[in-house]
mmCIF file with all atom_site columns, C-alpha atoms in Angstrom:
data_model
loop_
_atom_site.group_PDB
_atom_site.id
_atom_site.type_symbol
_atom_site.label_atom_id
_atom_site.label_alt_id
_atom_site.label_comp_id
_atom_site.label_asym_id
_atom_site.label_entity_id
_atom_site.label_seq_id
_atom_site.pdbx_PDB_ins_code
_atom_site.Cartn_x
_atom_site.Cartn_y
_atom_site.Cartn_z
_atom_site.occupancy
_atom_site.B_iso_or_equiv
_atom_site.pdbx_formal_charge
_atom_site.auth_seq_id
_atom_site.auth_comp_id
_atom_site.auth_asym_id
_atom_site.auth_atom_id
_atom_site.pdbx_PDB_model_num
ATOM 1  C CA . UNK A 1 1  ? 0.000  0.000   0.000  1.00 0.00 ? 144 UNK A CA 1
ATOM 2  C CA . UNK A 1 2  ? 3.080  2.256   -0.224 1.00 0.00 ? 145 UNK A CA 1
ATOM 3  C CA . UNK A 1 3  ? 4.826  2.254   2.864  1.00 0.00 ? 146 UNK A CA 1
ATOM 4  C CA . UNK A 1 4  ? 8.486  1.109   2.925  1.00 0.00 ? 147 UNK A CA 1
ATOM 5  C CA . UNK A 1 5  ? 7.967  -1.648  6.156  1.00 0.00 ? 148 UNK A CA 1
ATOM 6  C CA . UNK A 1 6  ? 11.227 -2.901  8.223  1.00 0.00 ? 149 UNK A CA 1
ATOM 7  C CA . UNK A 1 7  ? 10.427 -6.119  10.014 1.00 0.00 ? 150 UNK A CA 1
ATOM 8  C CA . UNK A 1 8  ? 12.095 -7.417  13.298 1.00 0.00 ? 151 UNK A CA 1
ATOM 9  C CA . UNK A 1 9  ? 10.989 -10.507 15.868 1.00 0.00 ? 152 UNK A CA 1
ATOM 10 C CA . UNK A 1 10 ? 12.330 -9.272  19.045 1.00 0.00 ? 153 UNK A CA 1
ATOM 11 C CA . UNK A 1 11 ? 12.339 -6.661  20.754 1.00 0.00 ? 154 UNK A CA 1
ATOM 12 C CA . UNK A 1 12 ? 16.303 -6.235  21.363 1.00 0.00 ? 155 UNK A CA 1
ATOM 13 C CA . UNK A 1 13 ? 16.455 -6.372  17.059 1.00 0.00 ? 156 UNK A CA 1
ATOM 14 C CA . UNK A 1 14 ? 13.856 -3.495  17.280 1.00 0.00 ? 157 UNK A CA 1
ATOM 15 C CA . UNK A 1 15 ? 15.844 -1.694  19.392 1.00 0.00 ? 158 UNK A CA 1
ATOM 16 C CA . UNK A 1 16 ? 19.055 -2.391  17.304 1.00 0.00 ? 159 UNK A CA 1
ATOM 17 C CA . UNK A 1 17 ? 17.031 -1.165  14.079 1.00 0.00 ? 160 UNK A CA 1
ATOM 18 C CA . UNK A 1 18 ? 15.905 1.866   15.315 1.00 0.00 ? 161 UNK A CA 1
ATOM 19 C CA . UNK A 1 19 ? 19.543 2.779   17.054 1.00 0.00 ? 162 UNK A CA 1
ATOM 20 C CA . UNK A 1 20 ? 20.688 2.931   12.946 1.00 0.00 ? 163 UNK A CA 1
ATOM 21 C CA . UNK A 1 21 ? 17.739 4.738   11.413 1.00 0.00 ? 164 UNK A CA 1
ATOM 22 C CA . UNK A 1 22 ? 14.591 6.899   12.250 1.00 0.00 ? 165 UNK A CA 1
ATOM 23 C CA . UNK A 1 23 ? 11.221 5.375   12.014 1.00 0.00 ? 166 UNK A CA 1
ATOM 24 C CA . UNK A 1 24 ? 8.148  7.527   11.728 1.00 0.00 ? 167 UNK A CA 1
ATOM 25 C CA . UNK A 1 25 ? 6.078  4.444   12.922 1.00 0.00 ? 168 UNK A CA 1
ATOM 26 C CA . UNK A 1 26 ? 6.627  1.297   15.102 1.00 0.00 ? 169 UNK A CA 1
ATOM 27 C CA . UNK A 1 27 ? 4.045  -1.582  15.768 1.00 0.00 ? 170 UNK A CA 1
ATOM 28 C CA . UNK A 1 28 ? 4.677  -3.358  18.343 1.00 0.00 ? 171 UNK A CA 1
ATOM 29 C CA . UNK A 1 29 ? 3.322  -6.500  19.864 1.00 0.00 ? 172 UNK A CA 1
ATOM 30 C CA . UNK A 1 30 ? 3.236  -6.652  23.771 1.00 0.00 ? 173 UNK A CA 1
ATOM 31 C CA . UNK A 1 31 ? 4.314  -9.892  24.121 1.00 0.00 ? 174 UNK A CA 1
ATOM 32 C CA . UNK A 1 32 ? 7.963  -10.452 22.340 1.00 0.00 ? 175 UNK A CA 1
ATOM 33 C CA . UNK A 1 33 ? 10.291 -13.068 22.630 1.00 0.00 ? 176 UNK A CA 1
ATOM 34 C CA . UNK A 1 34 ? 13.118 -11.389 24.739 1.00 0.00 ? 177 UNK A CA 1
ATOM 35 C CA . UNK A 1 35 ? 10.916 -8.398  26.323 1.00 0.00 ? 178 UNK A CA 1
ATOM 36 C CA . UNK A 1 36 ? 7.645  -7.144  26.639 1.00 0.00 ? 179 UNK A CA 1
ATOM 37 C CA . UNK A 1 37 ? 6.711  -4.588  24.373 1.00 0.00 ? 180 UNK A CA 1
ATOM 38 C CA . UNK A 1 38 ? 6.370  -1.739  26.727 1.00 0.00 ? 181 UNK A CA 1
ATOM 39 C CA . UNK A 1 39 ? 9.479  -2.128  27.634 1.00 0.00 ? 182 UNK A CA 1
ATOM 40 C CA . UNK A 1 40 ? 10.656 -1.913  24.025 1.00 0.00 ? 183 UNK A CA 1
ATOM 41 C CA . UNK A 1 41 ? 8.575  1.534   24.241 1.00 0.00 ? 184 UNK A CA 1
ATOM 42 C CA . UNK A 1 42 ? 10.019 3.060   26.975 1.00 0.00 ? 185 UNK A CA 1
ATOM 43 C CA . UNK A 1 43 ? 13.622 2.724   25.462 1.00 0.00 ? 186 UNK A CA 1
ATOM 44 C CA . UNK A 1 44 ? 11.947 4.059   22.210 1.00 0.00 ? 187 UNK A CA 1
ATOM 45 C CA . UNK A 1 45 ? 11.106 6.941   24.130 1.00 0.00 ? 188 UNK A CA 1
ATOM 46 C CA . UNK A 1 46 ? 14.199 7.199   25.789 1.00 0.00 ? 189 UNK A CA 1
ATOM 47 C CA . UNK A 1 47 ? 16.282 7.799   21.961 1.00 0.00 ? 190 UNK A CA 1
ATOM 48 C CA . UNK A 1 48 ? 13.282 9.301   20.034 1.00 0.00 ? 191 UNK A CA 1
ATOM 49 C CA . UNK A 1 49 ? 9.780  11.250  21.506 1.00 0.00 ? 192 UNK A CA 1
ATOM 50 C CA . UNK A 1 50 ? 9.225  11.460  17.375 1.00 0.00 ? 193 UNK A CA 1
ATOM 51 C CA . UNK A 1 51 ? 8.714  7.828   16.265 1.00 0.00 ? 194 UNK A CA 1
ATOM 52 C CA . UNK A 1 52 ? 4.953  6.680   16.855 1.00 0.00 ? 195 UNK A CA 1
ATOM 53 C CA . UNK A 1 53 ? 3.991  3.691   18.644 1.00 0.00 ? 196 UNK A CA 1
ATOM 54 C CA . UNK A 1 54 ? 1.077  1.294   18.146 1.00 0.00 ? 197 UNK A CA 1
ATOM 55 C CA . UNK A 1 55 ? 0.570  -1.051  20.293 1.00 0.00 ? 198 UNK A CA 1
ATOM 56 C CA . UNK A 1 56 ? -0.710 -4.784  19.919 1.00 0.00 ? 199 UNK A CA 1
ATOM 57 C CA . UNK A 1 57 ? -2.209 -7.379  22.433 1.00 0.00 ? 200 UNK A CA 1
ATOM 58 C CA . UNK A 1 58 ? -4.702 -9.418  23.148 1.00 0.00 ? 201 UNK A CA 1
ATOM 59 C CA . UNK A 1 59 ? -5.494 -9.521  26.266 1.00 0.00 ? 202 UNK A CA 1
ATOM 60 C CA . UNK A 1 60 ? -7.611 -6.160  27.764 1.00 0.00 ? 203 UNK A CA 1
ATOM 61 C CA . UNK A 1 61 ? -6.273 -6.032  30.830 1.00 0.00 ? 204 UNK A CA 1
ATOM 62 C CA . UNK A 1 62 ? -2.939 -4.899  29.437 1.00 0.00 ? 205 UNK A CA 1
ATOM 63 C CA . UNK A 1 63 ? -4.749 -2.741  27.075 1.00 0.00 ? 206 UNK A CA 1
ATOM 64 C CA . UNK A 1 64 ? -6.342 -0.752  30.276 1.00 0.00 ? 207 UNK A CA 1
ATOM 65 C CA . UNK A 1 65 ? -2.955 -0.762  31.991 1.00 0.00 ? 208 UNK A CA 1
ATOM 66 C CA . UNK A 1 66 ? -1.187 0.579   28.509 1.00 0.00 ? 209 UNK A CA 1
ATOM 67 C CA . UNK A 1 67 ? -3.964 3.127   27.814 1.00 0.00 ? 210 UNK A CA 1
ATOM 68 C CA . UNK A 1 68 ? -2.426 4.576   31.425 1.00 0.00 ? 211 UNK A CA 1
ATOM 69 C CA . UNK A 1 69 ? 0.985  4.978   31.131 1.00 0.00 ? 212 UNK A CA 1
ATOM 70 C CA . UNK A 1 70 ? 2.968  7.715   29.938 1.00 0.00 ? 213 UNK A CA 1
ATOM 71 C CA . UNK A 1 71 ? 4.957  6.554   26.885 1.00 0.00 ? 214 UNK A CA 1
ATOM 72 C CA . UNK A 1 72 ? 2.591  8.622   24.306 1.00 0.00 ? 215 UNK A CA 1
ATOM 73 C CA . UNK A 1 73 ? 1.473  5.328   22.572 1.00 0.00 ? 216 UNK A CA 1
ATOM 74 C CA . UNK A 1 74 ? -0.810 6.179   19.612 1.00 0.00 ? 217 UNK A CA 1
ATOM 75 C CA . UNK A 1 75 ? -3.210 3.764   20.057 1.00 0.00 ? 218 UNK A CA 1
ATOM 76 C CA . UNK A 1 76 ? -3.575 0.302   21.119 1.00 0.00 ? 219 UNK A CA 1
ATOM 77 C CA . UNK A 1 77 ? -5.034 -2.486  19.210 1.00 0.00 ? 220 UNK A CA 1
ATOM 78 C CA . UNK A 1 78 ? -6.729 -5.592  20.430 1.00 0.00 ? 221 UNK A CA 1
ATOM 79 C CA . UNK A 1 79 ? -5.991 -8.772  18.305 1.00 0.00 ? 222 UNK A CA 1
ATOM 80 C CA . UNK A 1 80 ? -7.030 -10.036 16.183 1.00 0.00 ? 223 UNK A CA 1
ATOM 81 C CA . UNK A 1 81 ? -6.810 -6.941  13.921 1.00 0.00 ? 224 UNK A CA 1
ATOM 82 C CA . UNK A 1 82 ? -8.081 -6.714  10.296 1.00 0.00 ? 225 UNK A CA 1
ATOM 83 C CA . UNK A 1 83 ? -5.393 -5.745  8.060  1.00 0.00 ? 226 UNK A CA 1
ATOM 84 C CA . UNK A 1 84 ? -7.425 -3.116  6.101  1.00 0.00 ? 227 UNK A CA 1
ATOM 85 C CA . UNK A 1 85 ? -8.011 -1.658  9.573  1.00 0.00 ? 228 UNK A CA 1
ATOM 86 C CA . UNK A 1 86 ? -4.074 -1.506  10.419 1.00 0.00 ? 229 UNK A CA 1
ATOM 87 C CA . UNK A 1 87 ? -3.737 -0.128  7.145  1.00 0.00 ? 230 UNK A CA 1
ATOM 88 C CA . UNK A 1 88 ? -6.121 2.714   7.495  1.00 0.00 ? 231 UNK A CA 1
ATOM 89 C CA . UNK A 1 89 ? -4.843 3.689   11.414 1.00 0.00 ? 232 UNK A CA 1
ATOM 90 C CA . UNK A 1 90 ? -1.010 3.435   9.900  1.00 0.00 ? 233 UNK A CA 1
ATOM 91 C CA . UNK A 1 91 ? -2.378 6.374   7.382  1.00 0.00 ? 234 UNK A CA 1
ATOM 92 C CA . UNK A 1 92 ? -3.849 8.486   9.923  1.00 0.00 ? 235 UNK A CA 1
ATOM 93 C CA . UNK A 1 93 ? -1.149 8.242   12.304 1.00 0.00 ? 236 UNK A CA 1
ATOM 94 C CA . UNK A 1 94 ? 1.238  9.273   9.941  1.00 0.00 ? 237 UNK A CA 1
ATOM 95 C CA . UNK A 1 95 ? -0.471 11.572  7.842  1.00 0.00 ? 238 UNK A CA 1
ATOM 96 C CA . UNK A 1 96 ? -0.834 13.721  11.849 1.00 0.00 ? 239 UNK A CA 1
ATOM 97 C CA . UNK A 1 97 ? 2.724  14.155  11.816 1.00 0.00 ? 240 UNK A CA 1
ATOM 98 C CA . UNK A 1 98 ? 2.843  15.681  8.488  1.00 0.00 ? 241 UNK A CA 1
#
């Protein structure tokens, strides 16, 4: 749909990826192999208060705890999440920053 996409499967590669480039967007799952994902977040924000975050889980109790914290998370998701949906939020996030 247009957007150059960078994958990575843990959250220590995420971390690595962003430390060589800027990202305008991440989405991130809560649950990673090596870390949870707000933890991934918070050293986001740490480096860079510009890259947006979207969040994934499914389970709502981490949503409610998320939708709390202070890490300026876009918006979290609940799974499982329609990939026109994703597509259309990825716009909107990005086309704010513009």
């Amino acid at each position: 749909v247009g957007f150059e996409v960078d994958t990575a499967s843990t959250g220590l590669q995420t971390l690595y990826k962003l430390s060589k480039k800027p990202y305008d967007l991440v989405i991130l799952d809560v649950n990673l192999p090596d870390m949870l994902g707000d933890e991934v977040a918070e050293k986001i924000r740490e480096t860079s208060e510009d890259t947006n975050i979207i969040m994934i889980t499914g389970y709502s109790r981490l949503k409610e705890s998320l939708e709390k914290n202070d890490l300026d998370i876009k918006q979290i998701l609940m799974k499982p999440i329609p990939p026109e949906e994703l597509v259309e939020l990825t716009k909107k996030t990005l086309k704010k920053e513009q």
